[in-house]
PDB file of C-alpha atoms in Angstrom:
ATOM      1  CA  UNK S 622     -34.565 -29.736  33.266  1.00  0.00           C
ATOM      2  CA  UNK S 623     -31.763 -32.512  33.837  1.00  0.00           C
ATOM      3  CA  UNK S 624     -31.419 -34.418  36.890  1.00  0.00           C
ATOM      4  CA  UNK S 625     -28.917 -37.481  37.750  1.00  0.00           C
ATOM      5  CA  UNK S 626     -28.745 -38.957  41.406  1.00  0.00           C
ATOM      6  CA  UNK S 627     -26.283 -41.333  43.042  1.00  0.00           C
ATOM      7  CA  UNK S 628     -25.882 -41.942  46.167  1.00  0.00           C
ATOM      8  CA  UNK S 629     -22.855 -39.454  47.616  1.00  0.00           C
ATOM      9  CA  UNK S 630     -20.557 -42.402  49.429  1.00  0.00           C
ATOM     10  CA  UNK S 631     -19.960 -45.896  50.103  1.00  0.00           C
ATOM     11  CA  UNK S 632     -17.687 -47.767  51.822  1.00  0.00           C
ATOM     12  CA  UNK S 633     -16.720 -51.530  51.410  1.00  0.00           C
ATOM     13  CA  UNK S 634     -13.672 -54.227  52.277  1.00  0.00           C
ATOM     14  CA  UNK S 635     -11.388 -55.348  50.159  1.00  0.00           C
ATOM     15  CA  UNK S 636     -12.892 -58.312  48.281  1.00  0.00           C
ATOM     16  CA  UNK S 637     -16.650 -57.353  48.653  1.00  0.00           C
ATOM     17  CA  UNK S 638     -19.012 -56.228  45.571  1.00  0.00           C
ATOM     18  CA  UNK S 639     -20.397 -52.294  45.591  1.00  0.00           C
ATOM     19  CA  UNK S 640     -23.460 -51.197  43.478  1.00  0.00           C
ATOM     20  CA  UNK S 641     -23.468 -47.732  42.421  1.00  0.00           C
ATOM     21  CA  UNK S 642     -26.885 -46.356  41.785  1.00  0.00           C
ATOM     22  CA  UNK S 643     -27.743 -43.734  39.209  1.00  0.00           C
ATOM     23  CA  UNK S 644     -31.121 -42.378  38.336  1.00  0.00           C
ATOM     24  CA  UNK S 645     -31.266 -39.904  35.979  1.00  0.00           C
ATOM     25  CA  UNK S 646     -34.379 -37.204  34.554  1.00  0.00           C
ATOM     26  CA  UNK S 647     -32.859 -35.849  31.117  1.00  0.00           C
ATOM     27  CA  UNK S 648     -34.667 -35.182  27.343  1.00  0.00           C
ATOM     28  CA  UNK S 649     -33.446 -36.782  24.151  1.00  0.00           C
ATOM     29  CA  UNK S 650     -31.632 -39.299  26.621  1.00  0.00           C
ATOM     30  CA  UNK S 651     -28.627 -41.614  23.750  1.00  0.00           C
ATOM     31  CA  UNK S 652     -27.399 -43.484  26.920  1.00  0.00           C
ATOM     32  CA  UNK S 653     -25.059 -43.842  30.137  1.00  0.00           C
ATOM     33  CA  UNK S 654     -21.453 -43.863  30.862  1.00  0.00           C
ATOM     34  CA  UNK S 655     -19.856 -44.138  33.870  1.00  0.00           C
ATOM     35  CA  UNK S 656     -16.135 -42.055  34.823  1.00  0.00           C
ATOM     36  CA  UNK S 657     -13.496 -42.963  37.179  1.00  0.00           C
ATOM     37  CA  UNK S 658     -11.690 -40.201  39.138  1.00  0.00           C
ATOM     38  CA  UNK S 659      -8.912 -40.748  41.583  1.00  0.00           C
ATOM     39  CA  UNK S 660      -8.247 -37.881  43.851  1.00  0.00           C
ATOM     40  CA  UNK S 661      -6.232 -35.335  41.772  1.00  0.00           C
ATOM     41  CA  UNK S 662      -6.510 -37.104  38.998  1.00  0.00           C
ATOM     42  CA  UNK S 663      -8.312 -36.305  35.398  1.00  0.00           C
ATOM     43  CA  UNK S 664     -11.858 -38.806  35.123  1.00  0.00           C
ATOM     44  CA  UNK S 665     -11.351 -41.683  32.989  1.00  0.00           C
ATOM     45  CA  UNK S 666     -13.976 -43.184  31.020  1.00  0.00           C
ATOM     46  CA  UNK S 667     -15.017 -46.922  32.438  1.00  0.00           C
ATOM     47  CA  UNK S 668     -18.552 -48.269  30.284  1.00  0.00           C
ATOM     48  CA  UNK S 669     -21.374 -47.423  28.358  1.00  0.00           C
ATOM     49  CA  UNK S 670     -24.794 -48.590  28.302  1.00  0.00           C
ATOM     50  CA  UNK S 671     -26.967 -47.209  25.060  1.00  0.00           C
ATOM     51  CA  UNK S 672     -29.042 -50.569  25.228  1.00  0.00           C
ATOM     52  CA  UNK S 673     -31.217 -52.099  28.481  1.00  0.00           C
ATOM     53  CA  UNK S 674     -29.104 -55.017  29.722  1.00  0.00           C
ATOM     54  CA  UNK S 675     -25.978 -55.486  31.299  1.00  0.00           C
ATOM     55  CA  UNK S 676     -22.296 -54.477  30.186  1.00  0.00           C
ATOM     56  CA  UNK S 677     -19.025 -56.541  31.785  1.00  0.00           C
ATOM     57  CA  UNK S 678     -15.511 -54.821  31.296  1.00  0.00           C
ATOM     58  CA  UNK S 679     -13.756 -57.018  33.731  1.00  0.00           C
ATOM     59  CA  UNK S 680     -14.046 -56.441  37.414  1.00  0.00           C
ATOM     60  CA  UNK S 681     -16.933 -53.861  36.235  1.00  0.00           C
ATOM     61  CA  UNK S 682     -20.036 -54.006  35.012  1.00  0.00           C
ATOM     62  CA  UNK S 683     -22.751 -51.725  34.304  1.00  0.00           C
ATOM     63  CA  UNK S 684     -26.684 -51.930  33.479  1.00  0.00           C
ATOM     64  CA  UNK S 685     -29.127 -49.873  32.138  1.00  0.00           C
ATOM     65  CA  UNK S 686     -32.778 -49.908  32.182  1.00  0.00           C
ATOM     66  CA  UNK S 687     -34.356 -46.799  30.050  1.00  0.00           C
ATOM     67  CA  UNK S 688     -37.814 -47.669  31.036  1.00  0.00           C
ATOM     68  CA  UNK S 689     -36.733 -46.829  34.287  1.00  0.00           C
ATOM     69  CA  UNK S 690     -34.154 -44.225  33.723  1.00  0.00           C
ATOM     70  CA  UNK S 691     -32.246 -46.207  35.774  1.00  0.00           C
ATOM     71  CA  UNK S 692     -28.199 -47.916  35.958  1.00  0.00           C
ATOM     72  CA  UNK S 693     -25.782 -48.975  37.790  1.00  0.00           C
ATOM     73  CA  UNK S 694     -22.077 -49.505  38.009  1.00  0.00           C
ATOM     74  CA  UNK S 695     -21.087 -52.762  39.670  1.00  0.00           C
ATOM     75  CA  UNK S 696     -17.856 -53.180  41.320  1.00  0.00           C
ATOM     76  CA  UNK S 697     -16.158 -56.668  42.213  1.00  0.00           C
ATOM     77  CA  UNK S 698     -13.685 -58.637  43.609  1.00  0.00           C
ATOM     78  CA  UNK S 699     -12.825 -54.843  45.110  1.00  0.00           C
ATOM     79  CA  UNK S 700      -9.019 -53.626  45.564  1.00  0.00           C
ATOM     80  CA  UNK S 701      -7.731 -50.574  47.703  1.00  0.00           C
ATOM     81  CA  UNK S 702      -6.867 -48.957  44.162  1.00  0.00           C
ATOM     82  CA  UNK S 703     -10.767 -48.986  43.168  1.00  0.00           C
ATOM     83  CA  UNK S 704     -10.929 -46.243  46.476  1.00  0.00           C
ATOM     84  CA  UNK S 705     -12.118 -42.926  43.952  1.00  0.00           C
ATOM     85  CA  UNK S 706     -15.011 -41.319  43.292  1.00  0.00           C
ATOM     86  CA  UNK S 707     -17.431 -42.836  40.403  1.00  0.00           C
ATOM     87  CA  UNK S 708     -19.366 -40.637  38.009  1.00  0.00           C
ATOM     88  CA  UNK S 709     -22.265 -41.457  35.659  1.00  0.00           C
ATOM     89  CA  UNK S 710     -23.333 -39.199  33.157  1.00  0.00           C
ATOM     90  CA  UNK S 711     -26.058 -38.849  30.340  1.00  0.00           C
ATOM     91  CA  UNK S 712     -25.379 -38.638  26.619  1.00  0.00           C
ATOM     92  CA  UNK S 713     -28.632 -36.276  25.852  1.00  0.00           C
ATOM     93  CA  UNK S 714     -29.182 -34.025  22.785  1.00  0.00           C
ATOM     94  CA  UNK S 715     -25.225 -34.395  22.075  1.00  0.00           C
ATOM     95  CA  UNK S 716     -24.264 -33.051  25.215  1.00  0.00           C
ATOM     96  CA  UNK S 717     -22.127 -35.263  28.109  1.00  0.00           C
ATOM     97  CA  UNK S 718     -23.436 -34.144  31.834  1.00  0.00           C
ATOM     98  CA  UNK S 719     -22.290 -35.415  34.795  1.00  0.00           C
ATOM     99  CA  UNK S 720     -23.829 -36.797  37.672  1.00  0.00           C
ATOM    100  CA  UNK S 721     -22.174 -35.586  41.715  1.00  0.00           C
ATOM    101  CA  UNK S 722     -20.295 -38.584  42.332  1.00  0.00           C
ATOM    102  CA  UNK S 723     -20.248 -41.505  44.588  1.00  0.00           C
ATOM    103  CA  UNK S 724     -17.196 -41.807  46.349  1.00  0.00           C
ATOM    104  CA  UNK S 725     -16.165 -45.544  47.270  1.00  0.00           C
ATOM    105  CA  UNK S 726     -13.897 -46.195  50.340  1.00  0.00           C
ATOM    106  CA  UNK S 727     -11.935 -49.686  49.933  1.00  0.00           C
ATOM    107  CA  UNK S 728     -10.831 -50.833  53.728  1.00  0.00           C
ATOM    108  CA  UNK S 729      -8.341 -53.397  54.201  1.00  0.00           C
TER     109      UNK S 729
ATOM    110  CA  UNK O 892      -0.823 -41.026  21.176  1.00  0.00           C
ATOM    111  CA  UNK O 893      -0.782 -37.956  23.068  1.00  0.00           C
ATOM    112  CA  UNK O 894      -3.950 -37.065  25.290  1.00  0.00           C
ATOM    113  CA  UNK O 895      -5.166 -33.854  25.750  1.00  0.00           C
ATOM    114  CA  UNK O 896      -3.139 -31.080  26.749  1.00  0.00           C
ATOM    115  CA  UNK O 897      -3.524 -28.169  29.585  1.00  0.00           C
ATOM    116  CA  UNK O 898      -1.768 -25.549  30.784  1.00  0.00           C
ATOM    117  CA  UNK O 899      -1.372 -24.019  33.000  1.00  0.00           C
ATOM    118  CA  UNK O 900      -1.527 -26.680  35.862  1.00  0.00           C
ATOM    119  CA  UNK O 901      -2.320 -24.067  38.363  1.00  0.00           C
ATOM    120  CA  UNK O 902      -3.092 -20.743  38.199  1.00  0.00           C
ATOM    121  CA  UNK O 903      -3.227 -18.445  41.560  1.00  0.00           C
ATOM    122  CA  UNK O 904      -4.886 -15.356  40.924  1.00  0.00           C
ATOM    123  CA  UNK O 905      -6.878 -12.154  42.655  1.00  0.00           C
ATOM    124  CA  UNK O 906     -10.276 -11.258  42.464  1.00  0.00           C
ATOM    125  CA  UNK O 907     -11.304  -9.162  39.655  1.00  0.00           C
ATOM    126  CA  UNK O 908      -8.691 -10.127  37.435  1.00  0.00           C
ATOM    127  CA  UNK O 909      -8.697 -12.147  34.641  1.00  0.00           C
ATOM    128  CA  UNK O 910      -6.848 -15.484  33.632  1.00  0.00           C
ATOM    129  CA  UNK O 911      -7.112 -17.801  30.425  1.00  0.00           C
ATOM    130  CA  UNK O 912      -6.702 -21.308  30.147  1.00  0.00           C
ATOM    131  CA  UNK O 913      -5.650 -23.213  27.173  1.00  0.00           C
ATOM    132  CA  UNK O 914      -7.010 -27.162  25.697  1.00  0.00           C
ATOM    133  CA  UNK O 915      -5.063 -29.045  23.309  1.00  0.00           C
ATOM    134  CA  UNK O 916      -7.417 -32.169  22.322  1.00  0.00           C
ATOM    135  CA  UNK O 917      -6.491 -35.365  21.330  1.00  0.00           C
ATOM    136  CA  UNK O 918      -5.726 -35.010  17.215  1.00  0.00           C
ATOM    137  CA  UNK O 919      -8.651 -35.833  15.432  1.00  0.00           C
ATOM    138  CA  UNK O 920     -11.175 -35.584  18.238  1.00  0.00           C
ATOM    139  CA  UNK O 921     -13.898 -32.903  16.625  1.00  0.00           C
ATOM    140  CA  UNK O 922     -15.714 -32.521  20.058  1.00  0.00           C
ATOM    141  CA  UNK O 923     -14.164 -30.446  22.789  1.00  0.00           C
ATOM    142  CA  UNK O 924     -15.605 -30.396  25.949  1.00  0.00           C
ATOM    143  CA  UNK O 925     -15.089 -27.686  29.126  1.00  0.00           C
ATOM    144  CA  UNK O 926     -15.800 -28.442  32.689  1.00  0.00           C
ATOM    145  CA  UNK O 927     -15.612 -26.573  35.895  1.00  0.00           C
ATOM    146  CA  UNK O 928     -15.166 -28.998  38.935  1.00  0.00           C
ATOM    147  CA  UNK O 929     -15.407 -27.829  42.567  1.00  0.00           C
ATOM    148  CA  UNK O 930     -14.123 -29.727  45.244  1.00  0.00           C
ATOM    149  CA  UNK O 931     -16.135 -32.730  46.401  1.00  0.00           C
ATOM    150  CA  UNK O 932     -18.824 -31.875  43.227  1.00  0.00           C
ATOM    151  CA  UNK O 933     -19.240 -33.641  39.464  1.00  0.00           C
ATOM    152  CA  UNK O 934     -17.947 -32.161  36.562  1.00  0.00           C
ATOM    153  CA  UNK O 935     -20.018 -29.407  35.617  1.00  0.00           C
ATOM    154  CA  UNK O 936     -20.838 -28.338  31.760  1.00  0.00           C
ATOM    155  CA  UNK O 937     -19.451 -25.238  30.893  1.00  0.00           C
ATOM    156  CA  UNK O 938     -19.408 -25.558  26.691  1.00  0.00           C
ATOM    157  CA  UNK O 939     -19.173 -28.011  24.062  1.00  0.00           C
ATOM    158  CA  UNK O 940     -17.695 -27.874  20.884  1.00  0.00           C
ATOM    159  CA  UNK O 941     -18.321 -29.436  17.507  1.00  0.00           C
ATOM    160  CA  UNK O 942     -15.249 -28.735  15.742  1.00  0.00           C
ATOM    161  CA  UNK O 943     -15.620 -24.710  16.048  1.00  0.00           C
ATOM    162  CA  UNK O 944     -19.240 -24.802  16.036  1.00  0.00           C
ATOM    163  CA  UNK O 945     -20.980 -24.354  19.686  1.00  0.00           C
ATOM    164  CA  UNK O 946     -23.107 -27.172  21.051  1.00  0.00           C
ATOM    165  CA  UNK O 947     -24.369 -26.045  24.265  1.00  0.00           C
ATOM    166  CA  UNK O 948     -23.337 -22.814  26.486  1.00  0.00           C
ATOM    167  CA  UNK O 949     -26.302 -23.188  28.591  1.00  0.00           C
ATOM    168  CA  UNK O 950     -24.532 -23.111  31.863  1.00  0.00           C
ATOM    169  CA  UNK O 951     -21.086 -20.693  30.944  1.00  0.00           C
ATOM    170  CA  UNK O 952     -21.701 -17.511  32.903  1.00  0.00           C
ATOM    171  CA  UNK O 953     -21.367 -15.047  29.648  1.00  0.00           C
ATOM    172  CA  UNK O 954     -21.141 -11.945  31.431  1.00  0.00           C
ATOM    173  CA  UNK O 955     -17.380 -13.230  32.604  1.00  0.00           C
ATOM    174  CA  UNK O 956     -16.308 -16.291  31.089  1.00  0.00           C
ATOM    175  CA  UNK O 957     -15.803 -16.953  27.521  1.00  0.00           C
ATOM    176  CA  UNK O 958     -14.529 -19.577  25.330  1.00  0.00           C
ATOM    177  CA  UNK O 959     -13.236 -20.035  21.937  1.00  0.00           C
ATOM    178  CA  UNK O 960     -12.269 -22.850  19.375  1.00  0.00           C
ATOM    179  CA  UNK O 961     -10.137 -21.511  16.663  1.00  0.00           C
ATOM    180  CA  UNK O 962      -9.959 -23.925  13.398  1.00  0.00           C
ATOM    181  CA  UNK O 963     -11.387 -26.424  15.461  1.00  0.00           C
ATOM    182  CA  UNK O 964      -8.734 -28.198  17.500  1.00  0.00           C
ATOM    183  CA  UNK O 965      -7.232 -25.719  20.526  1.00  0.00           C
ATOM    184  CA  UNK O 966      -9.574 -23.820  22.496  1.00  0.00           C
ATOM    185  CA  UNK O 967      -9.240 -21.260  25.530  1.00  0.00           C
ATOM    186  CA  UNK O 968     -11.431 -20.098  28.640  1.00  0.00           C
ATOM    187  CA  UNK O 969     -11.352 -17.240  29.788  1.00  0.00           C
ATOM    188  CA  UNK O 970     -12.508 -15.348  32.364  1.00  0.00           C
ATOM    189  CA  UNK O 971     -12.814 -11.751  32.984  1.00  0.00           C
ATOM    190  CA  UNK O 972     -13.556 -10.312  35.701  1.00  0.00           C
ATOM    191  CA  UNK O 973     -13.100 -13.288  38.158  1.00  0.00           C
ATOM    192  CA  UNK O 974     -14.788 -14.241  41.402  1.00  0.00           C
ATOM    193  CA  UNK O 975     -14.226 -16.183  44.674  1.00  0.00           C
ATOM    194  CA  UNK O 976     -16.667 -18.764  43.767  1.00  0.00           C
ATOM    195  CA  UNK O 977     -14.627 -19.269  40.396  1.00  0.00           C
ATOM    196  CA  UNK O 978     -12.210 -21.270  42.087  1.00  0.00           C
ATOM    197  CA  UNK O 979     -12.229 -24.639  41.066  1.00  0.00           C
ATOM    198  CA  UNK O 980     -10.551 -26.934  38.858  1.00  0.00           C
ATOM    199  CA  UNK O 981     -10.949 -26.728  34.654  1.00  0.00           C
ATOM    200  CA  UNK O 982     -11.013 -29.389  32.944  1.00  0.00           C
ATOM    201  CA  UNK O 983     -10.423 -30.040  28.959  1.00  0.00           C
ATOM    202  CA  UNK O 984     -12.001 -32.997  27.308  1.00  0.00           C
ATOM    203  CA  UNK O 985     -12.302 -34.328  23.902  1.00  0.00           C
ATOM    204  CA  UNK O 986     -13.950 -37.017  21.832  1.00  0.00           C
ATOM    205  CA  UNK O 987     -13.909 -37.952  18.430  1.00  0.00           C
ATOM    206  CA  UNK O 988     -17.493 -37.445  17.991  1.00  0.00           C
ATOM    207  CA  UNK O 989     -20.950 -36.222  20.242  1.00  0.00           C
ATOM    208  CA  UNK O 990     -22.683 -40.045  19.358  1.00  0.00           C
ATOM    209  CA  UNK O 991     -23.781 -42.486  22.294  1.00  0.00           C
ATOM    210  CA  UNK O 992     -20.787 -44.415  22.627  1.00  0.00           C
ATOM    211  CA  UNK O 993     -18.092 -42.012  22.500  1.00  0.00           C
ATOM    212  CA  UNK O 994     -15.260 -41.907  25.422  1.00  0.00           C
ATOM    213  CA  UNK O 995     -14.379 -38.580  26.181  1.00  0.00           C
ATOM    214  CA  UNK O 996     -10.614 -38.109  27.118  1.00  0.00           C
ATOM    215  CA  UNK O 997      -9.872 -35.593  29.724  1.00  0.00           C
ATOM    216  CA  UNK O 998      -6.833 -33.168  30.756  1.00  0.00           C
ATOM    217  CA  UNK O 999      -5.126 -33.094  34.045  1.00  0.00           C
ATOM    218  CA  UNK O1000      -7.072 -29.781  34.429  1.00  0.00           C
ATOM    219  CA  UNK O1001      -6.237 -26.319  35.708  1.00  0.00           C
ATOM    220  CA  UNK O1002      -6.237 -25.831  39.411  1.00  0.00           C
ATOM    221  CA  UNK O1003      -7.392 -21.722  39.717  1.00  0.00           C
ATOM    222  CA  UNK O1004      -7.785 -20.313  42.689  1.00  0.00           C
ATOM    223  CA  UNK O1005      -9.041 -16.601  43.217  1.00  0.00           C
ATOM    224  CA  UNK O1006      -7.625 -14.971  46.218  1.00  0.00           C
TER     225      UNK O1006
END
Protein backbone atom coordinates (compact mmCIF):
# COMPACT_ATOMS: atom_id res chain seq x y z
CA UNK A 1 0.00 0.00 0.00
CA UNK A 2 0.77 3.91 0.12
CA UNK A 3 1.22 5.77 3.19
CA UNK A 4 2.28 9.64 3.72
CA UNK A 5 2.27 11.24 7.33
CA UNK A 6 2.55 14.84 8.48
CA UNK A 7 1.88 16.06 11.38
CA UNK A 8 -2.06 17.45 11.34
CA UNK A 9 -1.29 21.26 12.81
CA UNK A 10 1.09 23.77 13.85
CA UNK A 11 1.01 26.96 15.05
CA UNK A 12 3.77 29.72 15.01
CA UNK A 13 4.27 33.84 15.31
CA UNK A 14 4.76 35.94 12.80
CA UNK A 15 8.50 35.98 12.03
CA UNK A 16 9.38 32.44 13.41
CA UNK A 17 10.54 29.34 11.09
CA UNK A 18 7.96 26.08 10.87
CA UNK A 19 9.18 22.59 9.68
CA UNK A 20 6.66 20.51 8.11
CA UNK A 21 7.35 16.85 8.36
CA UNK A 22 6.41 14.26 5.78
CA UNK A 23 7.17 10.60 5.80
CA UNK A 24 5.94 8.71 3.22
CA UNK A 25 5.65 4.44 2.42
CA UNK A 26 4.89 4.33 -1.50
CA UNK A 27 6.37 1.81 -4.56
CA UNK A 28 8.10 3.11 -7.66
CA UNK A 29 8.54 6.41 -5.50
CA UNK A 30 9.91 9.62 -8.73
CA UNK A 31 9.87 12.21 -5.84
CA UNK A 32 8.05 14.90 -3.52
CA UNK A 33 6.13 18.00 -3.98
CA UNK A 34 4.65 20.00 -1.63
CA UNK A 35 0.87 22.09 -2.27
CA UNK A 36 -0.37 25.17 -0.76
CA UNK A 37 -4.11 25.50 0.03
CA UNK A 38 -5.75 28.52 1.52
CA UNK A 39 -9.13 27.91 2.94
CA UNK A 40 -11.53 27.81 -0.07
CA UNK A 41 -9.08 28.05 -2.27
CA UNK A 42 -7.76 25.49 -5.20
CA UNK A 43 -3.93 23.89 -3.90
CA UNK A 44 -1.14 25.48 -5.56
CA UNK A 45 1.96 23.79 -6.31
CA UNK A 46 5.09 25.22 -4.02
CA UNK A 47 8.55 22.67 -4.68
CA UNK A 48 9.80 19.55 -5.73
CA UNK A 49 12.40 17.36 -4.50
CA UNK A 50 13.31 14.25 -7.08
CA UNK A 51 17.01 14.40 -5.69
CA UNK A 52 18.29 14.03 -1.70
CA UNK A 53 19.29 17.57 -0.72
CA UNK A 54 17.70 20.67 -0.15
CA UNK A 55 15.47 22.95 -2.53
CA UNK A 56 15.11 27.04 -1.72
CA UNK A 57 12.17 28.90 -3.58
CA UNK A 58 12.38 31.97 -1.49
CA UNK A 59 10.90 32.08 1.94
CA UNK A 60 10.52 28.10 1.31
CA UNK A 61 12.50 25.41 1.18
CA UNK A 62 12.13 21.82 0.99
CA UNK A 63 14.43 18.55 1.50
CA UNK A 64 14.32 15.19 0.67
CA UNK A 65 16.07 12.22 1.87
CA UNK A 66 14.93 8.86 -0.15
CA UNK A 67 16.99 6.67 2.01
CA UNK A 68 14.77 7.68 4.56
CA UNK A 69 11.58 8.28 2.77
CA UNK A 70 11.66 11.29 4.42
CA UNK A 71 11.08 15.57 3.60
CA UNK A 72 10.23 18.46 4.73
CA UNK A 73 8.83 21.83 3.85
CA UNK A 74 10.52 24.70 5.64
CA UNK A 75 8.81 27.88 6.23
CA UNK A 76 10.60 31.32 7.12
CA UNK A 77 10.60 34.67 7.98
CA UNK A 78 6.60 33.59 8.46
CA UNK A 79 3.65 36.13 7.47
CA UNK A 80 -0.14 35.91 8.54
CA UNK A 81 -0.78 35.11 4.69
CA UNK A 82 1.41 31.75 5.00
CA UNK A 83 -1.80 30.72 7.67
CA UNK A 84 -3.17 27.49 5.12
CA UNK A 85 -2.91 24.13 5.15
CA UNK A 86 0.39 22.45 3.48
CA UNK A 87 0.25 19.24 1.48
CA UNK A 88 3.04 16.88 0.34
CA UNK A 89 2.47 14.33 -2.04
CA UNK A 90 4.36 11.40 -3.87
CA UNK A 91 5.02 11.18 -7.59
CA UNK A 92 4.87 7.09 -7.68
CA UNK A 93 4.23 4.87 -10.75
CA UNK A 94 2.88 8.19 -12.60
CA UNK A 95 0.33 8.81 -10.21
CA UNK A 96 0.23 12.28 -7.80
CA UNK A 97 -1.23 11.27 -4.10
CA UNK A 98 -1.65 13.43 -1.49
CA UNK A 99 -0.68 13.43 1.92
CA UNK A 100 -3.72 14.86 4.96
CA UNK A 101 -2.34 18.13 5.46
CA UNK A 102 -0.67 20.16 8.04
CA UNK A 103 -2.42 23.15 8.77
CA UNK A 104 -0.13 26.18 9.95
CA UNK A 105 -1.63 28.95 12.20
CA UNK A 106 0.44 32.38 11.80
CA UNK A 107 -0.33 34.59 15.19
CA UNK A 108 0.45 38.11 15.28
CA UNK B 1 -3.00 31.65 -20.03
CA UNK B 2 -6.14 30.36 -18.80
CA UNK B 3 -6.06 27.67 -15.88
CA UNK B 4 -8.26 25.01 -15.61
CA UNK B 5 -11.82 25.35 -15.80
CA UNK B 6 -14.91 23.96 -13.52
CA UNK B 7 -18.28 24.20 -13.41
CA UNK B 8 -20.42 24.09 -11.73
CA UNK B 9 -19.05 25.92 -8.55
CA UNK B 10 -21.60 24.29 -6.41
CA UNK B 11 -23.91 21.83 -6.89
CA UNK B 12 -26.79 21.07 -4.11
CA UNK B 13 -28.34 17.92 -4.70
CA UNK B 14 -30.56 14.86 -3.00
CA UNK B 15 -29.62 11.55 -2.26
CA UNK B 16 -29.98 9.06 -4.91
CA UNK B 17 -29.74 11.33 -7.65
CA UNK B 18 -27.20 11.93 -9.91
CA UNK B 19 -25.03 15.07 -10.86
CA UNK B 20 -21.99 15.54 -13.38
CA UNK B 21 -19.22 17.73 -13.17
CA UNK B 22 -17.23 19.10 -15.95
CA UNK B 23 -12.87 19.86 -16.22
CA UNK B 24 -11.50 22.05 -18.74
CA UNK B 25 -7.51 21.64 -18.39
CA UNK B 26 -5.01 23.96 -19.06
CA UNK B 27 -4.38 23.66 -23.20
CA UNK B 28 -1.76 21.38 -23.80
CA UNK B 29 -1.64 19.68 -20.42
CA UNK B 30 -2.04 15.70 -21.53
CA UNK B 31 -2.56 14.62 -17.81
CA UNK B 32 -5.86 15.25 -16.11
CA UNK B 33 -6.20 14.61 -12.71
CA UNK B 34 -9.66 14.13 -10.38
CA UNK B 35 -9.82 14.59 -6.70
CA UNK B 36 -12.44 14.31 -4.08
CA UNK B 37 -11.61 16.53 -0.97
CA UNK B 38 -13.59 16.35 2.29
CA UNK B 39 -13.47 18.91 4.71
CA UNK B 40 -10.41 19.10 6.94
CA UNK B 41 -8.84 15.86 4.68
CA UNK B 42 -6.02 15.80 1.60
CA UNK B 43 -6.94 15.54 -1.77
CA UNK B 44 -7.93 12.18 -2.47
CA UNK B 45 -7.21 10.24 -5.99
CA UNK B 46 -10.15 9.54 -7.76
CA UNK B 47 -8.60 8.99 -11.64
CA UNK B 48 -5.87 10.05 -13.75
CA UNK B 49 -5.70 10.62 -17.21
CA UNK B 50 -3.06 10.35 -19.90
CA UNK B 51 -4.55 12.17 -22.64
CA UNK B 52 -7.78 9.74 -22.92
CA UNK B 53 -5.98 6.81 -21.77
CA UNK B 54 -6.66 5.80 -17.89
CA UNK B 55 -3.75 5.83 -15.46
CA UNK B 56 -5.08 4.75 -12.26
CA UNK B 57 -8.92 4.24 -11.06
CA UNK B 58 -7.86 2.39 -8.09
CA UNK B 59 -9.79 4.39 -5.62
CA UNK B 60 -13.13 5.74 -7.98
CA UNK B 61 -16.06 3.86 -6.50
CA UNK B 62 -17.23 2.21 -10.06
CA UNK B 63 -20.45 1.03 -9.00
CA UNK B 64 -21.55 5.02 -8.87
CA UNK B 65 -19.07 7.29 -10.10
CA UNK B 66 -17.65 7.43 -13.48
CA UNK B 67 -15.41 9.51 -15.48
CA UNK B 68 -14.60 10.21 -18.98
CA UNK B 69 -11.94 12.07 -21.19
CA UNK B 70 -13.21 12.61 -24.63
CA UNK B 71 -10.29 13.48 -27.32
CA UNK B 72 -8.20 14.04 -24.51
CA UNK B 73 -8.64 17.54 -23.15
CA UNK B 74 -12.34 17.97 -21.22
CA UNK B 75 -13.40 15.37 -18.97
CA UNK B 76 -16.61 14.80 -16.68
CA UNK B 77 -17.49 12.92 -13.28
CA UNK B 78 -20.24 11.64 -12.72
CA UNK B 79 -22.05 10.13 -10.28
CA UNK B 80 -25.05 8.04 -10.22
CA UNK B 81 -26.73 7.13 -7.69
CA UNK B 82 -25.27 9.56 -5.04
CA UNK B 83 -24.69 9.27 -1.31
CA UNK B 84 -24.38 11.37 1.89
CA UNK B 85 -20.82 10.61 2.26
CA UNK B 86 -20.32 11.95 -1.44
CA UNK B 87 -20.35 15.33 -0.29
CA UNK B 88 -17.26 16.96 -0.66
CA UNK B 89 -15.48 19.19 -2.86
CA UNK B 90 -14.15 18.00 -6.69
CA UNK B 91 -11.39 19.08 -7.81
CA UNK B 92 -9.90 19.21 -11.61
CA UNK B 93 -6.20 19.22 -12.14
CA UNK B 94 -3.90 19.09 -15.00
CA UNK B 95 -0.26 18.82 -15.95
CA UNK B 96 1.55 18.76 -18.98
CA UNK B 97 2.98 15.46 -18.34
CA UNK B 98 2.92 12.36 -15.35
CA UNK B 99 7.16 12.86 -14.98
CA UNK B 100 8.77 13.81 -11.47
CA UNK B 101 8.83 17.37 -11.78
CA UNK B 102 5.61 18.26 -13.16
CA UNK B 103 3.27 21.04 -11.35
CA UNK B 104 -0.13 20.10 -11.49
CA UNK B 105 -2.60 23.10 -11.89
CA UNK B 106 -5.83 22.81 -10.12
CA UNK B 107 -9.59 24.17 -10.53
CA UNK B 108 -11.49 26.12 -8.01
CA UNK B 109 -13.41 22.79 -7.61
CA UNK B 110 -17.05 21.83 -7.27
CA UNK B 111 -18.61 22.23 -3.90
CA UNK B 112 -21.54 19.10 -3.95
CA UNK B 113 -23.43 18.55 -1.29
CA UNK B 114 -26.05 15.60 -1.03
CA UNK B 115 -29.00 16.41 1.04
Amino acid sequence: GQSLEQPSEVTAVEGAIVQINCTYQTSGFYGLSWYQQHDGGAPTFLSYNGLDGLEETGRFSSFLSRSDSYGYLLLQELQMKDSASYFCAVRNDYKLSFGAGTTVTVRA
Amino acid sequence: EAGVAQSPRYKIIEKRQSVAFWCNPISGHATLYWYQQILGQGPKLLIQFQNNGVVDDSQLPKDRFSAERLKGVDSTLKIQPAKLEDSAVYLCASSLGAGGNTEAFFGQGTRLTVV
